[in-house]
């Protein structure tokens, strides 16, 4: 990665973070809503090689930890997103990759989002974070998955185009 | 990928994992390494939140309204008759009216108890990704707000101030799973503590197992030392179900908060507690039935003309 690529990528990460924190957080979405930052990180991680995907996941998680709304210790989201970024890239790399087409990518992002939430739920009690009632957890997991499924096909082409413009790598758009 | 490339990737992954674990460990040990960065990030985002809050004010309740579509059919029919310009004007007016109503109720509540308050608009909802329940308000330390102050809604307790920035503050809502508050039952004066569950209901655990608690009992906040984090006498909620399971160590119940956390637009932070404990002065009044006037008609039979 060149300095130019890192610089532009950082600006895009910051822009997505600001959109999430200032615009999307204004809406009281039923079912808990969605995280555009998670969708963005997973989209880019799928298109990247494993080492770059790990750095993308790490950066996205670090931004999530910097959010004022995050509960839990600093670094929890960094670790979770790092593992998610690396994992989704691992499954998507090579000719015999796991996804096979845009539809597969969309479902993988939805599944990745769900797994991220589950990883948070598993690690939360270990780190002393309260997570609420069972009904609320199920409702949030279902709600965020539906929102992610609805939104990913809309934003994926934009994220893929951005990725292609910066890295000039293979595109899924 | 070549063998060298694989080794490099593994090394990078290990370094990043160790860095993450290092950050978690530091935070859990109380070393706030990146607090300044977090605060700086918030200062960057805060003006965007204010702008977005103003710009999106007429439409931000749209998605939550959709979920209530079936229940608001008549209202929608009424709105459909109006033209687009009037619709927008009406939405803006409704938003302002709701805020004025909430503010008036908050001032009534605070005035009765003698709380000194600072009002603030909610400028951002919290993220559900962390299963936390928070909102951000548009006033901070410049308005006298400090950490661990009680936050009121129009109906009672809304939460506490978790983080403070110069011009905004993060509020941990009473529905947050990590929220705990000491309460007393109005009639029996029994004390216990309430724990949030991520929704409008909460779990009450009484300290004394021998007391009877009843559905409908009202809970008020117990005060904290120096009124922080909780001022005394704030309405919290009422009991909806009682758990009478045999063999439990502490008696528990489910409580419904008075505050509707999905409709918060204006909040008040108690910056000065009451000089005396308001006691039960803020207990919500039960709605009084309005007597229906009955009309009594006396019918006087017309005397039958005698032949």
Tab-separated table of C-alpha atoms in Angstrom:
chain	number	residue	atom	x	y	z
A	1	UNK	CA	0.000	0.000	0.000
A	2	UNK	CA	1.311	3.419	-0.950
A	3	UNK	CA	1.109	6.513	1.237
A	4	UNK	CA	-1.479	7.948	-1.169
A	5	UNK	CA	-3.690	4.874	-0.810
A	6	UNK	CA	-3.411	4.949	2.983
A	7	UNK	CA	-4.223	8.675	3.074
A	8	UNK	CA	-7.292	8.441	0.851
A	9	UNK	CA	-8.514	5.288	2.617
A	10	UNK	CA	-8.206	7.018	6.005
A	11	UNK	CA	-10.291	9.950	4.760
A	12	UNK	CA	-12.971	7.579	3.461
A	13	UNK	CA	-12.992	5.711	6.785
A	14	UNK	CA	-13.426	9.022	8.622
A	15	UNK	CA	-16.220	10.127	6.286
A	16	UNK	CA	-18.113	6.850	6.796
A	17	UNK	CA	-17.620	7.176	10.559
A	18	UNK	CA	-19.010	10.728	10.559
A	19	UNK	CA	-22.007	9.617	8.464
A	20	UNK	CA	-22.704	6.800	10.948
A	21	UNK	CA	-22.332	8.978	14.040
A	22	UNK	CA	-24.079	12.116	12.834
A	23	UNK	CA	-26.698	11.090	10.284
A	24	UNK	CA	-27.658	7.431	10.763
A	25	UNK	CA	-27.717	7.828	14.537
A	26	UNK	CA	-30.486	10.456	14.158
A	27	UNK	CA	-33.037	7.870	13.066
A	28	UNK	CA	-34.890	5.693	15.515
A	29	UNK	CA	-34.824	2.631	13.335
A	30	UNK	CA	-36.970	-0.308	14.400
A	31	UNK	CA	-35.006	-3.435	15.309
A	32	UNK	CA	-31.829	-1.585	16.193
A	33	UNK	CA	-30.874	-0.280	12.756
A	34	UNK	CA	-27.562	-0.948	11.053
A	35	UNK	CA	-23.934	0.104	11.055
A	36	UNK	CA	-22.737	1.513	7.749
A	37	UNK	CA	-19.179	1.268	9.099
A	38	UNK	CA	-19.459	-2.508	9.612
A	39	UNK	CA	-20.925	-2.970	6.117
A	40	UNK	CA	-18.121	-0.841	4.686
A	41	UNK	CA	-15.356	-2.702	6.516
A	42	UNK	CA	-16.728	-6.112	5.529
A	43	UNK	CA	-17.180	-5.013	1.878
A	44	UNK	CA	-13.598	-3.817	1.609
A	45	UNK	CA	-12.226	-6.790	3.529
A	46	UNK	CA	-13.869	-9.225	1.080
A	47	UNK	CA	-12.164	-7.478	-1.839
A	48	UNK	CA	-8.749	-7.359	-0.168
A	49	UNK	CA	-5.915	-9.758	0.499
A	50	UNK	CA	-5.738	-11.109	4.014
A	51	UNK	CA	-3.100	-8.756	5.413
A	52	UNK	CA	-4.845	-5.652	4.060
A	53	UNK	CA	-8.227	-6.995	5.243
A	54	UNK	CA	-6.800	-7.392	8.748
A	55	UNK	CA	-5.607	-3.758	8.714
A	56	UNK	CA	-9.022	-2.619	7.378
A	57	UNK	CA	-10.796	-4.537	10.147
A	58	UNK	CA	-8.408	-3.161	12.757
A	59	UNK	CA	-8.921	0.438	11.577
A	60	UNK	CA	-12.716	0.067	11.461
A	61	UNK	CA	-12.776	-1.459	14.942
A	62	UNK	CA	-10.551	1.301	16.287
A	63	UNK	CA	-13.011	3.904	14.978
A	64	UNK	CA	-15.909	2.011	16.562
A	65	UNK	CA	-14.041	1.991	19.867
A	66	UNK	CA	-13.540	5.738	19.540
A	67	UNK	CA	-17.298	6.240	19.238
A	68	UNK	CA	-18.868	7.767	22.334
A	69	UNK	CA	-21.777	5.314	22.163
A	70	UNK	CA	-19.652	2.203	22.492
A	71	UNK	CA	-19.934	0.255	25.687
A	72	UNK	CA	-17.226	-2.087	26.874
A	73	UNK	CA	-13.483	-1.635	27.141
A	74	UNK	CA	-11.459	0.173	24.507
A	75	UNK	CA	-10.057	-2.411	22.102
A	76	UNK	CA	-12.960	-4.850	22.208
A	77	UNK	CA	-14.365	-3.733	18.857
A	78	UNK	CA	-10.846	-3.445	17.441
A	79	UNK	CA	-10.213	-7.107	18.197
A	80	UNK	CA	-13.616	-8.263	16.936
A	81	UNK	CA	-13.421	-6.300	13.681
A	82	UNK	CA	-9.837	-7.397	13.087
A	83	UNK	CA	-10.869	-11.049	13.349
A	84	UNK	CA	-13.954	-10.428	11.195
A	85	UNK	CA	-11.958	-8.615	8.508
A	86	UNK	CA	-9.303	-11.303	8.349
A	87	UNK	CA	-11.863	-14.113	8.491
A	88	UNK	CA	-14.086	-12.820	5.701
A	89	UNK	CA	-11.048	-12.165	3.495
A	90	UNK	CA	-9.733	-15.671	4.211
A	91	UNK	CA	-13.012	-17.178	2.995
A	92	UNK	CA	-13.162	-14.903	-0.051
A	93	UNK	CA	-9.623	-15.225	-1.324
A	94	UNK	CA	-8.541	-17.304	-4.324
A	95	UNK	CA	-10.312	-18.822	-7.332
A	96	UNK	CA	-12.263	-21.370	-5.260
A	97	UNK	CA	-13.517	-18.693	-2.912
A	98	UNK	CA	-16.497	-19.151	-0.678
A	99	UNK	CA	-18.724	-16.419	-2.099
A	100	UNK	CA	-19.190	-16.816	-5.834
A	101	UNK	CA	-20.875	-13.687	-7.156
A	102	UNK	CA	-22.441	-10.500	-5.867
A	103	UNK	CA	-25.376	-12.269	-4.190
A	104	UNK	CA	-22.944	-14.457	-2.253
A	105	UNK	CA	-21.049	-11.347	-1.183
A	106	UNK	CA	-24.246	-9.697	0.087
A	107	UNK	CA	-25.194	-12.753	2.149
A	108	UNK	CA	-21.630	-13.061	3.421
A	109	UNK	CA	-21.732	-9.458	4.659
A	110	UNK	CA	-25.060	-10.116	6.406
A	111	UNK	CA	-23.621	-13.290	7.950
A	112	UNK	CA	-20.414	-11.451	8.859
A	113	UNK	CA	-22.449	-8.708	10.549
A	114	UNK	CA	-24.368	-11.327	12.538
A	115	UNK	CA	-21.154	-13.094	13.551
A	116	UNK	CA	-19.638	-9.779	14.661
A	117	UNK	CA	-22.645	-9.180	16.914
A	118	UNK	CA	-22.381	-12.726	18.273
A	119	UNK	CA	-18.652	-12.281	18.925
A	120	UNK	CA	-19.492	-9.118	20.849
A	121	UNK	CA	-22.131	-10.991	22.852
A	122	UNK	CA	-19.703	-13.816	23.654
A	123	UNK	CA	-16.862	-11.512	24.665
A	124	UNK	CA	-19.085	-9.037	26.555
A	125	UNK	CA	-19.645	-11.126	29.711
A	126	UNK	CA	-15.929	-11.996	29.803
A	127	UNK	CA	-15.074	-8.284	29.804
A	128	UNK	CA	-17.810	-7.254	32.245
A	129	UNK	CA	-20.194	-5.663	29.745
A	130	UNK	CA	-23.953	-5.916	30.399
A	131	UNK	CA	-25.962	-6.970	27.357
A	132	UNK	CA	-29.645	-6.840	28.315
A	133	UNK	CA	-32.524	-9.264	28.166
A	134	UNK	CA	-32.694	-12.290	25.865
A	135	UNK	CA	-35.677	-10.895	23.975
A	136	UNK	CA	-33.913	-7.619	23.337
A	137	UNK	CA	-30.780	-9.422	22.085
A	138	UNK	CA	-32.762	-11.597	19.668
A	139	UNK	CA	-34.709	-8.580	18.443
A	140	UNK	CA	-31.487	-6.607	17.851
A	141	UNK	CA	-29.747	-9.513	16.074
A	142	UNK	CA	-32.738	-10.041	13.796
A	143	UNK	CA	-33.263	-6.325	13.201
A	144	UNK	CA	-29.651	-5.538	12.335
A	145	UNK	CA	-29.474	-8.544	9.987
A	146	UNK	CA	-32.601	-7.469	8.104
A	147	UNK	CA	-31.370	-3.871	7.827
A	148	UNK	CA	-27.955	-5.060	6.613
A	149	UNK	CA	-29.591	-7.349	4.047
A	150	UNK	CA	-31.716	-4.452	2.825
A	151	UNK	CA	-28.906	-1.912	2.678
A	152	UNK	CA	-25.887	-3.892	1.461
A	153	UNK	CA	-27.053	-4.275	-2.180
A	154	UNK	CA	-27.542	-0.495	-2.303
A	155	UNK	CA	-24.171	0.565	-0.909
A	156	UNK	CA	-21.990	-2.331	-2.113
A	157	UNK	CA	-21.527	-0.976	-5.675
A	158	UNK	CA	-20.469	2.400	-4.243
A	159	UNK	CA	-17.975	0.835	-1.827
A	160	UNK	CA	-16.658	-1.475	-4.561
A	161	UNK	CA	-16.159	1.452	-6.939
A	162	UNK	CA	-14.327	3.406	-4.252
A	163	UNK	CA	-12.098	0.413	-3.583
A	164	UNK	CA	-11.370	-0.047	-7.272
A	165	UNK	CA	-10.526	3.636	-7.689
A	166	UNK	CA	-8.055	3.595	-4.832
A	167	UNK	CA	-6.459	0.187	-5.086
A	168	UNK	CA	-7.038	-0.631	-8.785
A	169	UNK	CA	-7.671	-4.213	-7.751
A	170	UNK	CA	-10.360	-6.678	-8.841
A	171	UNK	CA	-13.865	-5.319	-8.366
A	172	UNK	CA	-17.121	-6.980	-7.405
A	173	UNK	CA	-19.254	-4.150	-8.736
B	1	UNK	CA	0.299	-16.419	-1.936
B	2	UNK	CA	4.003	-17.216	-1.491
B	3	UNK	CA	5.396	-18.744	1.670
B	4	UNK	CA	7.112	-15.443	2.545
B	5	UNK	CA	3.870	-13.585	1.996
B	6	UNK	CA	1.997	-16.003	4.275
B	7	UNK	CA	4.572	-15.544	7.040
B	8	UNK	CA	4.315	-11.776	6.705
B	9	UNK	CA	0.494	-11.930	6.905
B	10	UNK	CA	0.641	-14.134	10.003
B	11	UNK	CA	3.142	-11.821	11.661
B	12	UNK	CA	0.943	-8.792	10.892
B	13	UNK	CA	-2.145	-10.602	12.260
B	14	UNK	CA	-0.332	-11.524	15.467
B	15	UNK	CA	0.907	-7.943	15.927
B	16	UNK	CA	-2.605	-6.524	15.434
B	17	UNK	CA	-4.197	-9.071	17.800
B	18	UNK	CA	-1.582	-8.355	20.466
B	19	UNK	CA	-2.172	-4.600	20.011
B	20	UNK	CA	-5.940	-5.082	20.444
B	21	UNK	CA	-5.481	-7.208	23.551
B	22	UNK	CA	-3.005	-4.638	24.867
B	23	UNK	CA	-5.638	-1.889	24.446
B	24	UNK	CA	-8.313	-4.001	26.173
B	25	UNK	CA	-5.984	-4.804	29.081
B	26	UNK	CA	-4.971	-1.177	29.529
B	27	UNK	CA	-8.600	-0.063	29.549
B	28	UNK	CA	-9.657	-2.730	32.033
B	29	UNK	CA	-6.783	-1.701	34.304
B	30	UNK	CA	-8.020	1.898	34.246
B	31	UNK	CA	-5.298	3.351	32.014
B	32	UNK	CA	-7.163	5.766	29.752
B	33	UNK	CA	-4.547	5.868	27.034
B	34	UNK	CA	-6.772	7.058	24.211
B	35	UNK	CA	-9.263	9.174	26.158
B	36	UNK	CA	-7.979	12.402	24.646
B	37	UNK	CA	-8.277	10.929	21.165
B	38	UNK	CA	-11.833	9.781	21.968
B	39	UNK	CA	-12.731	13.248	23.223
B	40	UNK	CA	-11.108	14.854	20.181
B	41	UNK	CA	-13.074	12.555	17.897
B	42	UNK	CA	-16.278	13.519	19.673
B	43	UNK	CA	-15.472	17.213	19.301
B	44	UNK	CA	-15.066	16.627	15.566
B	45	UNK	CA	-18.355	14.718	15.234
B	46	UNK	CA	-20.468	16.893	17.555
B	47	UNK	CA	-21.008	19.836	15.127
B	48	UNK	CA	-22.044	17.355	12.420
B	49	UNK	CA	-24.534	15.803	14.851
B	50	UNK	CA	-26.039	19.220	15.613
B	51	UNK	CA	-26.352	20.088	11.943
B	52	UNK	CA	-27.832	16.695	11.073
B	53	UNK	CA	-30.254	16.966	13.998
B	54	UNK	CA	-31.566	20.306	12.739
B	55	UNK	CA	-31.672	19.241	9.100
B	56	UNK	CA	-33.326	15.877	9.699
B	57	UNK	CA	-35.679	17.057	12.430
B	58	UNK	CA	-38.908	16.754	10.373
B	59	UNK	CA	-38.160	13.276	9.041
B	60	UNK	CA	-36.160	11.457	11.690
B	61	UNK	CA	-39.230	9.840	13.244
B	62	UNK	CA	-40.276	8.471	9.844
B	63	UNK	CA	-38.958	4.919	10.295
B	64	UNK	CA	-40.367	4.491	13.792
B	65	UNK	CA	-43.694	5.825	12.532
B	66	UNK	CA	-43.719	3.159	9.808
B	67	UNK	CA	-43.719	0.461	12.469
B	68	UNK	CA	-46.865	2.074	13.917
B	69	UNK	CA	-48.559	2.296	10.535
B	70	UNK	CA	-51.489	0.083	11.415
B	71	UNK	CA	-52.241	2.064	14.516
B	72	UNK	CA	-52.056	5.471	12.884
B	73	UNK	CA	-54.173	4.846	9.815
B	74	UNK	CA	-56.653	7.587	10.553
B	75	UNK	CA	-53.892	10.078	11.152
B	76	UNK	CA	-52.291	9.205	7.833
B	77	UNK	CA	-55.606	9.595	6.021
B	78	UNK	CA	-55.944	13.031	7.526
B	79	UNK	CA	-52.415	13.998	6.501
B	80	UNK	CA	-52.943	12.788	2.948
B	81	UNK	CA	-55.509	15.508	2.410
B	82	UNK	CA	-52.977	18.232	2.928
B	83	UNK	CA	-50.555	19.499	0.327
B	84	UNK	CA	-46.774	18.985	0.482
B	85	UNK	CA	-45.860	22.393	1.794
B	86	UNK	CA	-48.375	22.212	4.602
B	87	UNK	CA	-47.183	18.715	5.465
B	88	UNK	CA	-43.636	19.889	5.996
B	89	UNK	CA	-44.784	22.874	7.999
B	90	UNK	CA	-46.990	20.659	10.112
B	91	UNK	CA	-44.196	18.185	10.776
B	92	UNK	CA	-41.885	20.975	11.884
B	93	UNK	CA	-44.612	22.434	14.057
B	94	UNK	CA	-45.429	19.031	15.568
B	95	UNK	CA	-41.784	18.474	16.382
B	96	UNK	CA	-41.585	21.861	18.103
B	97	UNK	CA	-44.871	21.256	19.953
B	98	UNK	CA	-43.706	17.886	21.262
B	99	UNK	CA	-40.517	19.494	22.489
B	100	UNK	CA	-42.438	22.339	24.140
B	101	UNK	CA	-44.826	19.869	25.817
B	102	UNK	CA	-41.928	17.727	27.052
B	103	UNK	CA	-40.079	20.810	28.286
B	104	UNK	CA	-43.169	22.100	30.117
B	105	UNK	CA	-43.671	18.750	31.852
B	106	UNK	CA	-40.001	18.585	32.813
B	107	UNK	CA	-40.135	22.112	34.266
B	108	UNK	CA	-43.284	21.203	36.229
B	109	UNK	CA	-41.582	18.087	37.574
B	110	UNK	CA	-38.366	19.886	38.495
B	111	UNK	CA	-40.192	22.902	39.926
B	112	UNK	CA	-42.342	20.783	42.259
B	113	UNK	CA	-39.313	19.026	43.696
B	114	UNK	CA	-37.038	22.071	43.738
B	115	UNK	CA	-34.433	20.655	41.371
B	116	UNK	CA	-32.146	23.049	39.559
B	117	UNK	CA	-32.011	21.823	35.992
B	118	UNK	CA	-30.367	22.462	32.639
B	119	UNK	CA	-32.493	21.598	29.604
B	120	UNK	CA	-30.980	20.138	26.476
B	121	UNK	CA	-32.089	18.755	23.128
B	122	UNK	CA	-31.273	15.176	22.189
B	123	UNK	CA	-28.938	15.505	19.200
B	124	UNK	CA	-28.108	11.864	18.563
B	125	UNK	CA	-29.341	8.375	19.379
B	126	UNK	CA	-26.900	5.752	20.584
B	127	UNK	CA	-25.765	2.798	18.527
B	128	UNK	CA	-27.438	-0.561	19.104
B	129	UNK	CA	-24.372	-2.480	17.910
B	130	UNK	CA	-23.000	-2.598	21.450
B	131	UNK	CA	-26.416	-3.406	22.940
B	132	UNK	CA	-26.071	-0.168	24.911
B	133	UNK	CA	-28.819	2.434	25.370
B	134	UNK	CA	-27.452	5.963	25.156
B	135	UNK	CA	-28.313	9.361	23.683
B	136	UNK	CA	-26.259	12.516	23.216
B	137	UNK	CA	-27.577	15.898	24.349
B	138	UNK	CA	-26.522	19.286	23.021
B	139	UNK	CA	-25.293	20.786	26.316
B	140	UNK	CA	-22.146	19.954	28.222
B	141	UNK	CA	-19.685	21.189	30.805
B	142	UNK	CA	-20.026	24.786	29.504
B	143	UNK	CA	-23.634	24.687	30.775
B	144	UNK	CA	-22.659	23.322	34.174
B	145	UNK	CA	-23.259	19.662	33.420
B	146	UNK	CA	-20.887	17.180	35.055
B	147	UNK	CA	-20.492	13.423	35.135
B	148	UNK	CA	-22.928	11.327	37.206
B	149	UNK	CA	-25.796	13.809	37.311
B	150	UNK	CA	-29.432	12.700	37.199
B	151	UNK	CA	-31.229	13.154	33.882
B	152	UNK	CA	-35.000	13.668	33.779
B	153	UNK	CA	-37.597	13.251	31.089
B	154	UNK	CA	-41.101	14.680	31.255
B	155	UNK	CA	-42.307	11.637	33.221
B	156	UNK	CA	-39.401	10.922	35.547
B	157	UNK	CA	-36.016	9.301	35.461
B	158	UNK	CA	-34.325	9.091	32.051
B	159	UNK	CA	-30.752	8.171	32.980
B	160	UNK	CA	-27.471	9.624	34.157
B	161	UNK	CA	-24.690	11.654	32.583
B	162	UNK	CA	-21.993	9.192	31.559
B	163	UNK	CA	-19.501	11.389	29.702
B	164	UNK	CA	-19.256	15.164	29.449
B	165	UNK	CA	-17.736	17.256	26.695
B	166	UNK	CA	-17.674	21.072	26.476
B	167	UNK	CA	-20.860	21.369	24.399
B	168	UNK	CA	-22.468	17.941	24.630
B	169	UNK	CA	-22.904	15.027	26.980
B	170	UNK	CA	-23.474	11.313	26.647
B	171	UNK	CA	-26.470	10.062	28.635
B	172	UNK	CA	-26.719	6.461	29.789
B	173	UNK	CA	-30.444	5.740	29.622
B	174	UNK	CA	-32.212	3.952	32.453
B	175	UNK	CA	-32.992	1.162	29.985
B	176	UNK	CA	-29.277	0.402	29.494
B	177	UNK	CA	-28.372	-3.091	30.751
B	178	UNK	CA	-25.555	-1.591	32.862
B	179	UNK	CA	-27.863	0.946	34.545
B	180	UNK	CA	-28.529	0.477	38.290
B	181	UNK	CA	-30.630	2.706	40.549
B	182	UNK	CA	-31.675	2.473	44.171
B	183	UNK	CA	-35.446	2.783	44.534
B	184	UNK	CA	-38.140	2.748	47.196
B	185	UNK	CA	-41.745	1.662	46.909
B	186	UNK	CA	-44.073	4.555	47.627
B	187	UNK	CA	-46.588	2.826	49.911
B	188	UNK	CA	-44.480	0.303	51.809
B	189	UNK	CA	-41.233	2.357	51.747
B	190	UNK	CA	-39.334	-0.848	50.991
B	191	UNK	CA	-36.042	-0.336	49.273
B	192	UNK	CA	-34.405	-2.237	46.464
B	193	UNK	CA	-32.464	-1.718	43.293
B	194	UNK	CA	-33.511	-1.633	39.703
B	195	UNK	CA	-31.523	-2.964	36.749
B	196	UNK	CA	-32.081	-2.026	33.083
B	197	UNK	CA	-32.715	-4.737	30.496
B	198	UNK	CA	-32.214	-2.932	27.210
B	199	UNK	CA	-35.918	-2.145	26.871
B	200	UNK	CA	-38.629	-0.152	28.647
B	201	UNK	CA	-39.025	-2.755	31.394
B	202	UNK	CA	-36.514	-3.311	34.196
B	203	UNK	CA	-35.931	-5.817	36.987
B	204	UNK	CA	-36.495	-4.838	40.616
B	205	UNK	CA	-34.793	-6.734	43.426
B	206	UNK	CA	-35.904	-5.973	46.956
B	207	UNK	CA	-33.445	-6.150	49.810
B	208	UNK	CA	-36.053	-7.533	52.211
B	209	UNK	CA	-37.628	-10.806	51.143
B	210	UNK	CA	-40.475	-10.760	53.616
B	211	UNK	CA	-42.403	-7.788	52.244
B	212	UNK	CA	-45.336	-7.999	49.920
B	213	UNK	CA	-45.159	-6.066	46.701
B	214	UNK	CA	-48.114	-5.572	44.425
B	215	UNK	CA	-48.701	-4.911	40.773
B	216	UNK	CA	-49.150	-1.174	40.294
B	217	UNK	CA	-46.874	-0.144	43.172
B	218	UNK	CA	-44.992	3.026	42.270
B	219	UNK	CA	-41.211	3.313	42.545
B	220	UNK	CA	-39.322	6.507	43.334
B	221	UNK	CA	-35.573	7.084	43.285
B	222	UNK	CA	-33.597	7.022	46.499
B	223	UNK	CA	-31.087	9.805	46.756
B	224	UNK	CA	-27.332	9.351	46.553
B	225	UNK	CA	-24.669	11.057	48.639
B	226	UNK	CA	-24.449	14.711	47.510
B	227	UNK	CA	-27.310	13.964	45.072
B	228	UNK	CA	-24.997	12.230	42.595
B	229	UNK	CA	-25.716	10.203	40.627
B	230	UNK	CA	-29.332	10.271	41.817
B	231	UNK	CA	-31.451	12.985	43.396
B	232	UNK	CA	-34.215	11.666	45.680
B	233	UNK	CA	-37.900	11.520	44.861
B	234	UNK	CA	-37.860	11.131	41.078
B	235	UNK	CA	-40.645	8.896	39.668
B	236	UNK	CA	-39.077	5.800	38.146
B	237	UNK	CA	-41.852	3.405	37.141
B	238	UNK	CA	-44.479	0.985	38.370
B	239	UNK	CA	-44.558	-2.751	38.996
B	240	UNK	CA	-46.142	-4.825	36.248
B	241	UNK	CA	-45.441	-8.386	37.414
B	242	UNK	CA	-44.241	-9.880	40.682
B	243	UNK	CA	-42.039	-12.955	40.821
B	244	UNK	CA	-43.130	-15.020	43.797
B	245	UNK	CA	-40.992	-18.083	43.079
B	246	UNK	CA	-40.318	-20.121	46.190
B	247	UNK	CA	-36.714	-20.366	47.327
B	248	UNK	CA	-35.466	-17.120	45.823
B	249	UNK	CA	-33.024	-15.161	47.944
B	250	UNK	CA	-34.428	-11.757	47.041
B	251	UNK	CA	-37.936	-10.934	45.944
B	252	UNK	CA	-38.025	-9.582	42.404
B	253	UNK	CA	-40.487	-7.906	40.079
B	254	UNK	CA	-40.696	-6.481	36.606
B	255	UNK	CA	-41.058	-2.725	36.394
B	256	UNK	CA	-42.188	-0.539	33.531
B	257	UNK	CA	-40.480	2.839	33.342
B	258	UNK	CA	-42.645	5.955	33.096
B	259	UNK	CA	-40.270	7.309	30.479
B	260	UNK	CA	-40.746	6.195	26.885
B	261	UNK	CA	-37.130	5.972	25.716
B	262	UNK	CA	-38.063	5.857	22.039
B	263	UNK	CA	-39.581	9.346	22.135
B	264	UNK	CA	-36.955	11.450	23.857
B	265	UNK	CA	-36.378	14.813	22.261
B	266	UNK	CA	-35.762	17.093	25.248
B	267	UNK	CA	-34.107	16.110	28.530
B	268	UNK	CA	-33.162	17.935	31.715
B	269	UNK	CA	-30.002	17.413	33.723
B	270	UNK	CA	-30.332	18.057	37.454
B	271	UNK	CA	-27.355	20.296	38.223
B	272	UNK	CA	-28.543	21.149	41.738
B	273	UNK	CA	-30.464	18.851	44.062
B	274	UNK	CA	-33.372	19.898	46.282
B	275	UNK	CA	-32.660	21.528	49.648
B	276	UNK	CA	-35.075	19.080	51.286
B	277	UNK	CA	-36.144	15.621	50.225
B	278	UNK	CA	-39.301	16.039	48.114
B	279	UNK	CA	-40.627	12.733	49.438
B	280	UNK	CA	-43.681	11.612	47.516
B	281	UNK	CA	-44.429	15.038	46.020
B	282	UNK	CA	-43.805	13.765	42.494
B	283	UNK	CA	-45.840	10.576	42.659
B	284	UNK	CA	-47.764	10.526	39.398
B	285	UNK	CA	-51.468	11.123	39.863
B	286	UNK	CA	-53.786	8.402	38.694
B	287	UNK	CA	-56.102	9.633	35.949
B	288	UNK	CA	-59.461	10.612	37.415
B	289	UNK	CA	-62.512	9.333	35.586
B	290	UNK	CA	-64.448	12.147	34.012
B	291	UNK	CA	-68.082	11.868	35.080
B	292	UNK	CA	-70.442	11.436	32.160
B	293	UNK	CA	-73.432	13.725	32.532
B	294	UNK	CA	-76.669	11.844	32.455
B	295	UNK	CA	-79.813	13.446	31.227
B	296	UNK	CA	-82.910	12.534	33.109
B	297	UNK	CA	-86.164	13.084	31.339
B	298	UNK	CA	-89.322	13.172	33.341
B	299	UNK	CA	-92.350	12.262	31.371
B	300	UNK	CA	-95.637	13.410	32.697
B	301	UNK	CA	-98.456	11.441	31.177
B	302	UNK	CA	-101.092	13.536	29.558
B	303	UNK	CA	-104.308	13.040	31.448
B	304	UNK	CA	-106.672	11.001	29.460
B	305	UNK	CA	-109.727	13.078	28.716
B	306	UNK	CA	-112.634	11.610	30.486
B	307	UNK	CA	-115.667	10.945	28.461
